XYZ file of N, CA, C and O in Angstrom:
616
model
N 52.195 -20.532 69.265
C 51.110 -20.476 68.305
C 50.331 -19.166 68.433
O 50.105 -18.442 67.463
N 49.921 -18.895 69.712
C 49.588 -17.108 70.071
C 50.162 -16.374 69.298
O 49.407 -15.950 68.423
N 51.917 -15.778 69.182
C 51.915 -15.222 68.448
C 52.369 -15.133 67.059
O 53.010 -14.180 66.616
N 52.036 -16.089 66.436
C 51.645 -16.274 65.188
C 50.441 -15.594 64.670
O 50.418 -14.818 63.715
N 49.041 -16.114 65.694
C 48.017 -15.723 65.459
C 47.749 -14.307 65.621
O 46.920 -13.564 65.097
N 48.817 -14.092 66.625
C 48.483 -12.336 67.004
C 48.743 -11.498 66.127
O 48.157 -10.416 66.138
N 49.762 -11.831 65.081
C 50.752 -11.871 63.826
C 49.829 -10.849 62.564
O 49.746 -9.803 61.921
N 49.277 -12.201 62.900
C 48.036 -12.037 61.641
C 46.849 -10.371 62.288
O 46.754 -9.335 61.630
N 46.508 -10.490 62.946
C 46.016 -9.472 63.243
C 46.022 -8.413 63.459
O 45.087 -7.614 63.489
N 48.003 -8.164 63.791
C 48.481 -6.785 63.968
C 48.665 -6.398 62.733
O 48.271 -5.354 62.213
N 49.456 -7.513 62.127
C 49.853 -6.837 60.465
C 49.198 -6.095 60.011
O 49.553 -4.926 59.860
N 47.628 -6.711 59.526
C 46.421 -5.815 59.131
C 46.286 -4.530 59.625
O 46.355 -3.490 58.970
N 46.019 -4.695 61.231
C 45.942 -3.022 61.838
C 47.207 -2.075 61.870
O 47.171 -0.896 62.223
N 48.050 -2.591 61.553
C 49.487 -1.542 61.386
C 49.097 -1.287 59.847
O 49.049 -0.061 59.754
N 48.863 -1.722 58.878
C 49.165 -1.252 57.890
C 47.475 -0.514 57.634
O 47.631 0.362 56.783
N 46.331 -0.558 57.964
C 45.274 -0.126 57.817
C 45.759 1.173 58.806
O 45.537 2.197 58.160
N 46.183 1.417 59.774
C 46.958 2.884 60.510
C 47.676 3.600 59.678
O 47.277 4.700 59.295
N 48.760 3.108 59.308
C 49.618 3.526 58.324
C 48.986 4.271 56.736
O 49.690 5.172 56.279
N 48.080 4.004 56.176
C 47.458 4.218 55.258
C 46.368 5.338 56.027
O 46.338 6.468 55.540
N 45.706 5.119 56.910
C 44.530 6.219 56.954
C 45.246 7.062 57.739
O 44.815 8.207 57.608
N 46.227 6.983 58.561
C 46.894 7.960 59.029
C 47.250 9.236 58.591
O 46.786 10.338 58.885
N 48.053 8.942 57.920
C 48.605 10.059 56.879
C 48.151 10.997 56.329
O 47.740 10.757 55.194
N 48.051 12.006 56.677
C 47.602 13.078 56.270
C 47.721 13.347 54.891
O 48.676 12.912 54.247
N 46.817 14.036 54.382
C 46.795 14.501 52.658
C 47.004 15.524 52.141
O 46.127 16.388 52.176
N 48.132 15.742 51.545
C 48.871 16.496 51.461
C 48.029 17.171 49.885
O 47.822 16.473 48.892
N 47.758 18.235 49.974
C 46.468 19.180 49.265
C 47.966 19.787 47.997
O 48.979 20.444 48.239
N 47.459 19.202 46.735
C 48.574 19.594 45.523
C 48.276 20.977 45.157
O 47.465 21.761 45.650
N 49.100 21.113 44.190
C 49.156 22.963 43.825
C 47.731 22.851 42.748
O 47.459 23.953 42.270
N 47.220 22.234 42.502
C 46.396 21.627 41.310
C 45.255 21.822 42.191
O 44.514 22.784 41.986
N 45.017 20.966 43.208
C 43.611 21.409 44.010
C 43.762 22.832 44.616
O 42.711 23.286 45.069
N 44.685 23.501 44.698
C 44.624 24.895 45.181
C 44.063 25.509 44.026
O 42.859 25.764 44.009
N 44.746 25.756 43.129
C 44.229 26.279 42.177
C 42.426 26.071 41.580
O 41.733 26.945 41.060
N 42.167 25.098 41.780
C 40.739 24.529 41.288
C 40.059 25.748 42.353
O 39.513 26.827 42.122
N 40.419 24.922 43.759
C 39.898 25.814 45.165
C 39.590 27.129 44.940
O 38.437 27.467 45.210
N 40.366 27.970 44.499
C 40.623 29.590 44.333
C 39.501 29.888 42.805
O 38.740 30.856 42.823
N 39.552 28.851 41.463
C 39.039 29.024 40.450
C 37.333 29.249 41.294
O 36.605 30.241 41.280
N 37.174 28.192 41.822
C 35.737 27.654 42.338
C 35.003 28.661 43.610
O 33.818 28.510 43.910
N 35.663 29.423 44.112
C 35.664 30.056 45.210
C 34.330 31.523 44.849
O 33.428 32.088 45.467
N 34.916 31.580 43.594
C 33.848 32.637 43.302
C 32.535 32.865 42.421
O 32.960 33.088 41.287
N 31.375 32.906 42.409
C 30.394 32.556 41.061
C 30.740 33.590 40.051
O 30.312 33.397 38.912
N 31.280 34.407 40.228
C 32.018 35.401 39.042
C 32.527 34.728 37.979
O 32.274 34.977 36.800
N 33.401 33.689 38.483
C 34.381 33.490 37.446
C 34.007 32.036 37.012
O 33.739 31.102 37.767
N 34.050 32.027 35.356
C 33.156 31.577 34.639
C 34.143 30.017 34.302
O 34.760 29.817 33.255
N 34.074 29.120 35.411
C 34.883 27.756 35.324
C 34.486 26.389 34.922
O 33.298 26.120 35.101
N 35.001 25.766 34.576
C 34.681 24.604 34.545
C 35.942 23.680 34.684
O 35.964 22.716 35.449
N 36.940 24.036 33.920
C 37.898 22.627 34.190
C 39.265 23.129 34.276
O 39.316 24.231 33.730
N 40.367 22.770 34.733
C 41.887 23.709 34.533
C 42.693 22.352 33.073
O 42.730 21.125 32.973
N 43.040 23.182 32.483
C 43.434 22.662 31.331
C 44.836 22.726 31.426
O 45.489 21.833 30.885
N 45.384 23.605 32.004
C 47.014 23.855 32.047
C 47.603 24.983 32.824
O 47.134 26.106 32.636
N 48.350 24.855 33.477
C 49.028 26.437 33.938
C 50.541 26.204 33.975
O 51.129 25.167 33.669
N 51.004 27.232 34.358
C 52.673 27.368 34.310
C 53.436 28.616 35.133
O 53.182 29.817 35.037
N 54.334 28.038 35.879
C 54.718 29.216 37.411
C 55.773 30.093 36.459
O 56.686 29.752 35.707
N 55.166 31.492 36.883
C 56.298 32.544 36.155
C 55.909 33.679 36.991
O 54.894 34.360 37.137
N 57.744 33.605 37.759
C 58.030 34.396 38.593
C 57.142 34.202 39.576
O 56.933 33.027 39.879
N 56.469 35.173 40.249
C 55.625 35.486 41.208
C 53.919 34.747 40.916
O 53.082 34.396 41.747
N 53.880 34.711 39.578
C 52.187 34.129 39.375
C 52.509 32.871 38.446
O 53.501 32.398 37.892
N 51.085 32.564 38.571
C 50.426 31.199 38.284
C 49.915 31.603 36.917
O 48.853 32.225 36.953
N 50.289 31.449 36.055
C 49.133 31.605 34.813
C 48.371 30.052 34.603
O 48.727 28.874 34.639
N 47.182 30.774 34.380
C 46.022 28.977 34.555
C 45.351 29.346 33.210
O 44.996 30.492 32.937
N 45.194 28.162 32.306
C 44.450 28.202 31.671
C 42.809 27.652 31.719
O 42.847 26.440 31.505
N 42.219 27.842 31.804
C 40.711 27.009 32.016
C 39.711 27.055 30.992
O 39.859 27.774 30.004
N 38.594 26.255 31.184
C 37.672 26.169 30.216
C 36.500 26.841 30.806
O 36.108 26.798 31.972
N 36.069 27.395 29.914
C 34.550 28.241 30.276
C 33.475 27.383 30.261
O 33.451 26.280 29.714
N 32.544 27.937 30.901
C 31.282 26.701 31.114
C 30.127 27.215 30.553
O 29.335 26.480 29.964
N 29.898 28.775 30.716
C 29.142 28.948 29.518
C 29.185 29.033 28.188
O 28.198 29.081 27.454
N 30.533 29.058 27.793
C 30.855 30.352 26.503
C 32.360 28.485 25.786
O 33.112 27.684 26.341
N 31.950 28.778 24.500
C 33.050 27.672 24.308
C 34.506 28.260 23.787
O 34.924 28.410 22.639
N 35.325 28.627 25.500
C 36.505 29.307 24.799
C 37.166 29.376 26.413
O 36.610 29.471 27.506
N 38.779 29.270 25.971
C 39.373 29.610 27.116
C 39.547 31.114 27.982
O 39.474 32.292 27.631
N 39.793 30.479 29.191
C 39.935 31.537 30.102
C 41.296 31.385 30.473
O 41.693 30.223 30.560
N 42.515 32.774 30.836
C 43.486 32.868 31.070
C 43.009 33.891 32.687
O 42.265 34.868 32.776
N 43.926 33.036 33.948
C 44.001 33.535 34.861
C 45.023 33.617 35.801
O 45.828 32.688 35.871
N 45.120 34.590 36.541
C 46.180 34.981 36.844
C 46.473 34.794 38.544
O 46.399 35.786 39.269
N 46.767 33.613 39.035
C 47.129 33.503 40.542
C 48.585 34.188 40.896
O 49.582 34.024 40.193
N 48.552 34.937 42.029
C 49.662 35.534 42.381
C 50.048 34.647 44.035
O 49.385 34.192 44.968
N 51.326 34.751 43.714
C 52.051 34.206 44.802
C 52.410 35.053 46.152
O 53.618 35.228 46.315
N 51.680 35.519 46.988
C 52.281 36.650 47.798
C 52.759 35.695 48.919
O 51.918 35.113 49.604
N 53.963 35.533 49.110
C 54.303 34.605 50.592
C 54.337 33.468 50.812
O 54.856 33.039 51.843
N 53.792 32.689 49.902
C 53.207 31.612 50.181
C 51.946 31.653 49.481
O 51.696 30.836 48.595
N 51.197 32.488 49.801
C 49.808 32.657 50.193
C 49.445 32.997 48.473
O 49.821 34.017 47.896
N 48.760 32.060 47.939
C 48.030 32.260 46.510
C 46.777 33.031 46.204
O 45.738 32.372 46.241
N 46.682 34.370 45.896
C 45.758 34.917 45.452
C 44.824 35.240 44.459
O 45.506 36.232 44.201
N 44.133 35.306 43.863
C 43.702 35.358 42.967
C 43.789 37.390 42.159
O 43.626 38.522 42.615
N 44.084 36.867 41.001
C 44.598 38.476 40.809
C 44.110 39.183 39.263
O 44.298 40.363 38.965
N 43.451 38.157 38.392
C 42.392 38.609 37.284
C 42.308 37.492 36.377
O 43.205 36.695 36.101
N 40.903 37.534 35.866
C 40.829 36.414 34.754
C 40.268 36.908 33.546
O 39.292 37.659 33.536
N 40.969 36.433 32.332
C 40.573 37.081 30.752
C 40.080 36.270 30.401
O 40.473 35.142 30.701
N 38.823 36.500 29.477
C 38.438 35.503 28.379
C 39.132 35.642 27.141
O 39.369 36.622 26.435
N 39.492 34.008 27.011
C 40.184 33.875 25.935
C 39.737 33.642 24.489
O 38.697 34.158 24.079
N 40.413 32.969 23.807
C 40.015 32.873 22.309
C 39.376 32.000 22.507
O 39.426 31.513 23.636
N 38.568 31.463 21.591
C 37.376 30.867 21.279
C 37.787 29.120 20.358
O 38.425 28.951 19.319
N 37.167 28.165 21.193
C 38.114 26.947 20.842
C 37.579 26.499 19.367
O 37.337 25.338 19.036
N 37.481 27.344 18.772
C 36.705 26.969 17.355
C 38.043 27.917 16.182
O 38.076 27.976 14.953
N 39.007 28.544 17.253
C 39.707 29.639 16.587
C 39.985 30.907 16.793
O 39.087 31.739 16.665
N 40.938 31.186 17.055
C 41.377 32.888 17.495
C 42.254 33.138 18.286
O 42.831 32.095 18.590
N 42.873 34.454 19.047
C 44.017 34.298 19.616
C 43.806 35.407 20.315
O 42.860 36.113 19.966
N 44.853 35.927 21.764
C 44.584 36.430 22.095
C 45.812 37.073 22.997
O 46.114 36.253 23.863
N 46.413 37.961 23.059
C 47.734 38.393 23.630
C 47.519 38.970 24.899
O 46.555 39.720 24.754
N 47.803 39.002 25.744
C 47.721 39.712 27.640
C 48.835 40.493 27.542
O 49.851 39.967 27.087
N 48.858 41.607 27.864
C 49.976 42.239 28.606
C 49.807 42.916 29.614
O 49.924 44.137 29.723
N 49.447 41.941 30.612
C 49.583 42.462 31.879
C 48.603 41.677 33.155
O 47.398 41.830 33.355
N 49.356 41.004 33.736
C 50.269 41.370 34.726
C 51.614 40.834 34.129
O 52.788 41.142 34.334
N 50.956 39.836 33.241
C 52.653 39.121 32.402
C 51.865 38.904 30.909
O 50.681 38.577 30.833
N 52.523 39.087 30.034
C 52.805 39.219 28.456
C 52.617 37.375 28.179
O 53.533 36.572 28.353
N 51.226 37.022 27.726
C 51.229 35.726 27.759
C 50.250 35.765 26.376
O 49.379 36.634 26.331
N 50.367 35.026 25.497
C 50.377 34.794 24.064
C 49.467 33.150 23.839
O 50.056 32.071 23.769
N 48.189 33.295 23.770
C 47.174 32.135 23.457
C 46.674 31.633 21.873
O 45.598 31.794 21.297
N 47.655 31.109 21.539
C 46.670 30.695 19.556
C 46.217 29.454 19.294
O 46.874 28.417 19.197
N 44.485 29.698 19.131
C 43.973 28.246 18.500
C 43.897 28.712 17.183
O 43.105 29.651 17.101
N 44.498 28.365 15.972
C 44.683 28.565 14.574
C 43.304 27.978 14.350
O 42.727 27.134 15.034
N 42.779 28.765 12.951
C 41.705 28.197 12.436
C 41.912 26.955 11.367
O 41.074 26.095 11.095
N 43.205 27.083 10.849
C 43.455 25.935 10.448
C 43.637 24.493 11.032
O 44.725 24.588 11.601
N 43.257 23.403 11.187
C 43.545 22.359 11.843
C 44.912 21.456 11.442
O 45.240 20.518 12.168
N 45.589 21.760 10.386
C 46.730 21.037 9.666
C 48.172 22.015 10.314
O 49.313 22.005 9.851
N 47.684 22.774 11.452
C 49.317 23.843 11.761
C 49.586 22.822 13.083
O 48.869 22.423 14.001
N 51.077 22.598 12.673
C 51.689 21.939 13.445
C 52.694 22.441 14.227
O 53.326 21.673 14.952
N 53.003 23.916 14.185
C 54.016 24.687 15.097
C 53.432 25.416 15.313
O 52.398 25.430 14.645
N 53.576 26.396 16.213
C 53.725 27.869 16.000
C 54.826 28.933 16.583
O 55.193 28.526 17.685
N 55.461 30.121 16.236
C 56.264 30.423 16.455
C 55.597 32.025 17.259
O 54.439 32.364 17.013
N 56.330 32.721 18.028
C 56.006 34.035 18.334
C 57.498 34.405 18.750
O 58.233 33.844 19.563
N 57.790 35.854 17.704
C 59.258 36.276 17.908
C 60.409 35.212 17.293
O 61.556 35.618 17.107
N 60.067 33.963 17.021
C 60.953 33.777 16.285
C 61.054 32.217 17.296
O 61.904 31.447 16.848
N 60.294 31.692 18.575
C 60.429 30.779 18.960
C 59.252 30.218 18.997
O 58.107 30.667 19.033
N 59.833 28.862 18.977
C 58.469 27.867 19.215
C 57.642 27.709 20.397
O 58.224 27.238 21.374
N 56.357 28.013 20.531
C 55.170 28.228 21.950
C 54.857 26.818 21.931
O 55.109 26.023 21.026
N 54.409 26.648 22.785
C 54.516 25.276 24.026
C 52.791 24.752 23.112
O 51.774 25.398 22.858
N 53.114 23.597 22.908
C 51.583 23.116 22.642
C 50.936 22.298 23.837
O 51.374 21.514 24.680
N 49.933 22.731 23.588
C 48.792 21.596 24.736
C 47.597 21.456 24.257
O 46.884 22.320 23.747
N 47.282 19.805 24.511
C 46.738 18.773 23.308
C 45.893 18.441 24.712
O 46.284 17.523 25.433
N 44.677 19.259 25.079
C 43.917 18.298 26.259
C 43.153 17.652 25.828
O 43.108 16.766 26.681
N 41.966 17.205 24.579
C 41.390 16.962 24.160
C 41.641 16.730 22.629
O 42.784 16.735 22.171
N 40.646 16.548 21.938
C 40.345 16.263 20.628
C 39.866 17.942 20.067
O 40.120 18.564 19.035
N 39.096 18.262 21.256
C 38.504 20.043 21.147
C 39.392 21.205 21.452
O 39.283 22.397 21.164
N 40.332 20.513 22.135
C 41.028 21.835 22.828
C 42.884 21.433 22.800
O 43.713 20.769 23.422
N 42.782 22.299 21.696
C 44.108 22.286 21.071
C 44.591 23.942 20.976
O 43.902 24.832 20.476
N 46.245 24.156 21.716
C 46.239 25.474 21.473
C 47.622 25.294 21.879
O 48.079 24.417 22.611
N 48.144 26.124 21.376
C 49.397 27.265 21.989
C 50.011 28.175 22.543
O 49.801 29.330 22.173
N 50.831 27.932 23.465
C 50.947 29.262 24.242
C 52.689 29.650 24.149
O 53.643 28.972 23.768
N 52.593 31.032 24.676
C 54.174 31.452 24.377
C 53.985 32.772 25.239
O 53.054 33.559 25.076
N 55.380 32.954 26.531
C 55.322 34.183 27.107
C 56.341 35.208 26.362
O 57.310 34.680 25.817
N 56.234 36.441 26.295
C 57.693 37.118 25.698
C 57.630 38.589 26.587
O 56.901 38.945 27.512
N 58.594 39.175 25.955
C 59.119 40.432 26.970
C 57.929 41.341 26.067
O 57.401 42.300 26.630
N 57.582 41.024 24.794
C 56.743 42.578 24.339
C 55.398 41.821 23.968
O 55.199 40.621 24.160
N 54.541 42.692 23.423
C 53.089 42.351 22.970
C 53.652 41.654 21.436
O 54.594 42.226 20.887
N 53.249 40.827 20.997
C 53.250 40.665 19.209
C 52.602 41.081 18.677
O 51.515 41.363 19.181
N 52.943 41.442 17.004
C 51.719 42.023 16.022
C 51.783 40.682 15.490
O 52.541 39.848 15.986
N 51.027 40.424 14.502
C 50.473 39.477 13.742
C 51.563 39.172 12.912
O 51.165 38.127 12.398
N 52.513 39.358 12.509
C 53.765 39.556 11.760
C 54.720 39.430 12.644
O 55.888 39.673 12.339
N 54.448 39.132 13.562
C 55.574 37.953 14.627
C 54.971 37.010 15.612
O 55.352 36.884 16.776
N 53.668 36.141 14.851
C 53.445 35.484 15.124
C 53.609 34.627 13.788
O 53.325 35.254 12.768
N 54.031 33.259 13.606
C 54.208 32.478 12.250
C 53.600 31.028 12.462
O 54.462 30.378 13.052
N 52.651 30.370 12.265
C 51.976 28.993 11.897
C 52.644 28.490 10.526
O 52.903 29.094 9.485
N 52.816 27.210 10.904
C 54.000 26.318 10.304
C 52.939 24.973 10.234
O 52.444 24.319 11.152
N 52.845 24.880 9.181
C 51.985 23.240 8.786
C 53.423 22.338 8.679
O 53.380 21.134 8.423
């Protein structure tokens, strides 16, 4: 009957060990926040999206004063994630905004609300729907675009 009863009592403390034990393993998502937050320079509030190319992190974020995205640029040296420049972006009411440099990265919130694609060079850019407010498109390419190779498609 002891260990029955003892039963009952280890179970609990093995699995209450097992659970607080374990170390917490820190995601690429809280790094990034970490590095956004690290400085009062840079004008943050929330990470909306990013995407690994090549060597850097492109992050998209939301501004906390200003109502418009920020494009930033984490670099990968080693392991070791640095922080390596941040642009203000277009404005979530409408506008767009092309980077070339450190990588050729392509941001469009159309002023129209009825565009349901968009194309740059001739392919379709990645949509991201975080909100009801923050709707946009992105697309990387080898050159800068003019306005005449960018195409919105209702």
């Amino acid at each position: 009957m002891s260990r029955i009863t003892s039963s009952y009592f280890a179970y609990p403390i093995v699995l209450l060990i097992l659970l607080f034990g374990c170390s917490r393993e820190v995601s690429l998502e809280d790094k990034i926040v970490d590095i956004l937050e690290e400085s009062e320079n840079r004008d943050f509030e929330t990470v909306i999206d990013y995407d690994i190319k090549g060597d850097f992190i492109v992050v998209v974020y939301k501004s906390k004063s200003n109502e418009q995205l920020n494009i930033g640029f984490i670099k990968n040296n080693k392991g070791k994630l640095d922080w390596e420049i941040g642009i203000g972006g277009p404005e979530l009411r409408g506008g767009h905004i092309y980077i070339s440099d450190p990588l050729i990265v392509n941001v469009m919130i159309p002023d129209d609300p009825e565009i349901n694609h968009v194309k740059v060079f001739g392919e379709y850019a990645k949509q991201i729907k975080h909100s009801k407010a923050i709707n946009y498109w992105i697309a990387y390419s080898n050159k800068s675009p003019s306005n005449l190779d960018v195409e919105y498609i209702k």
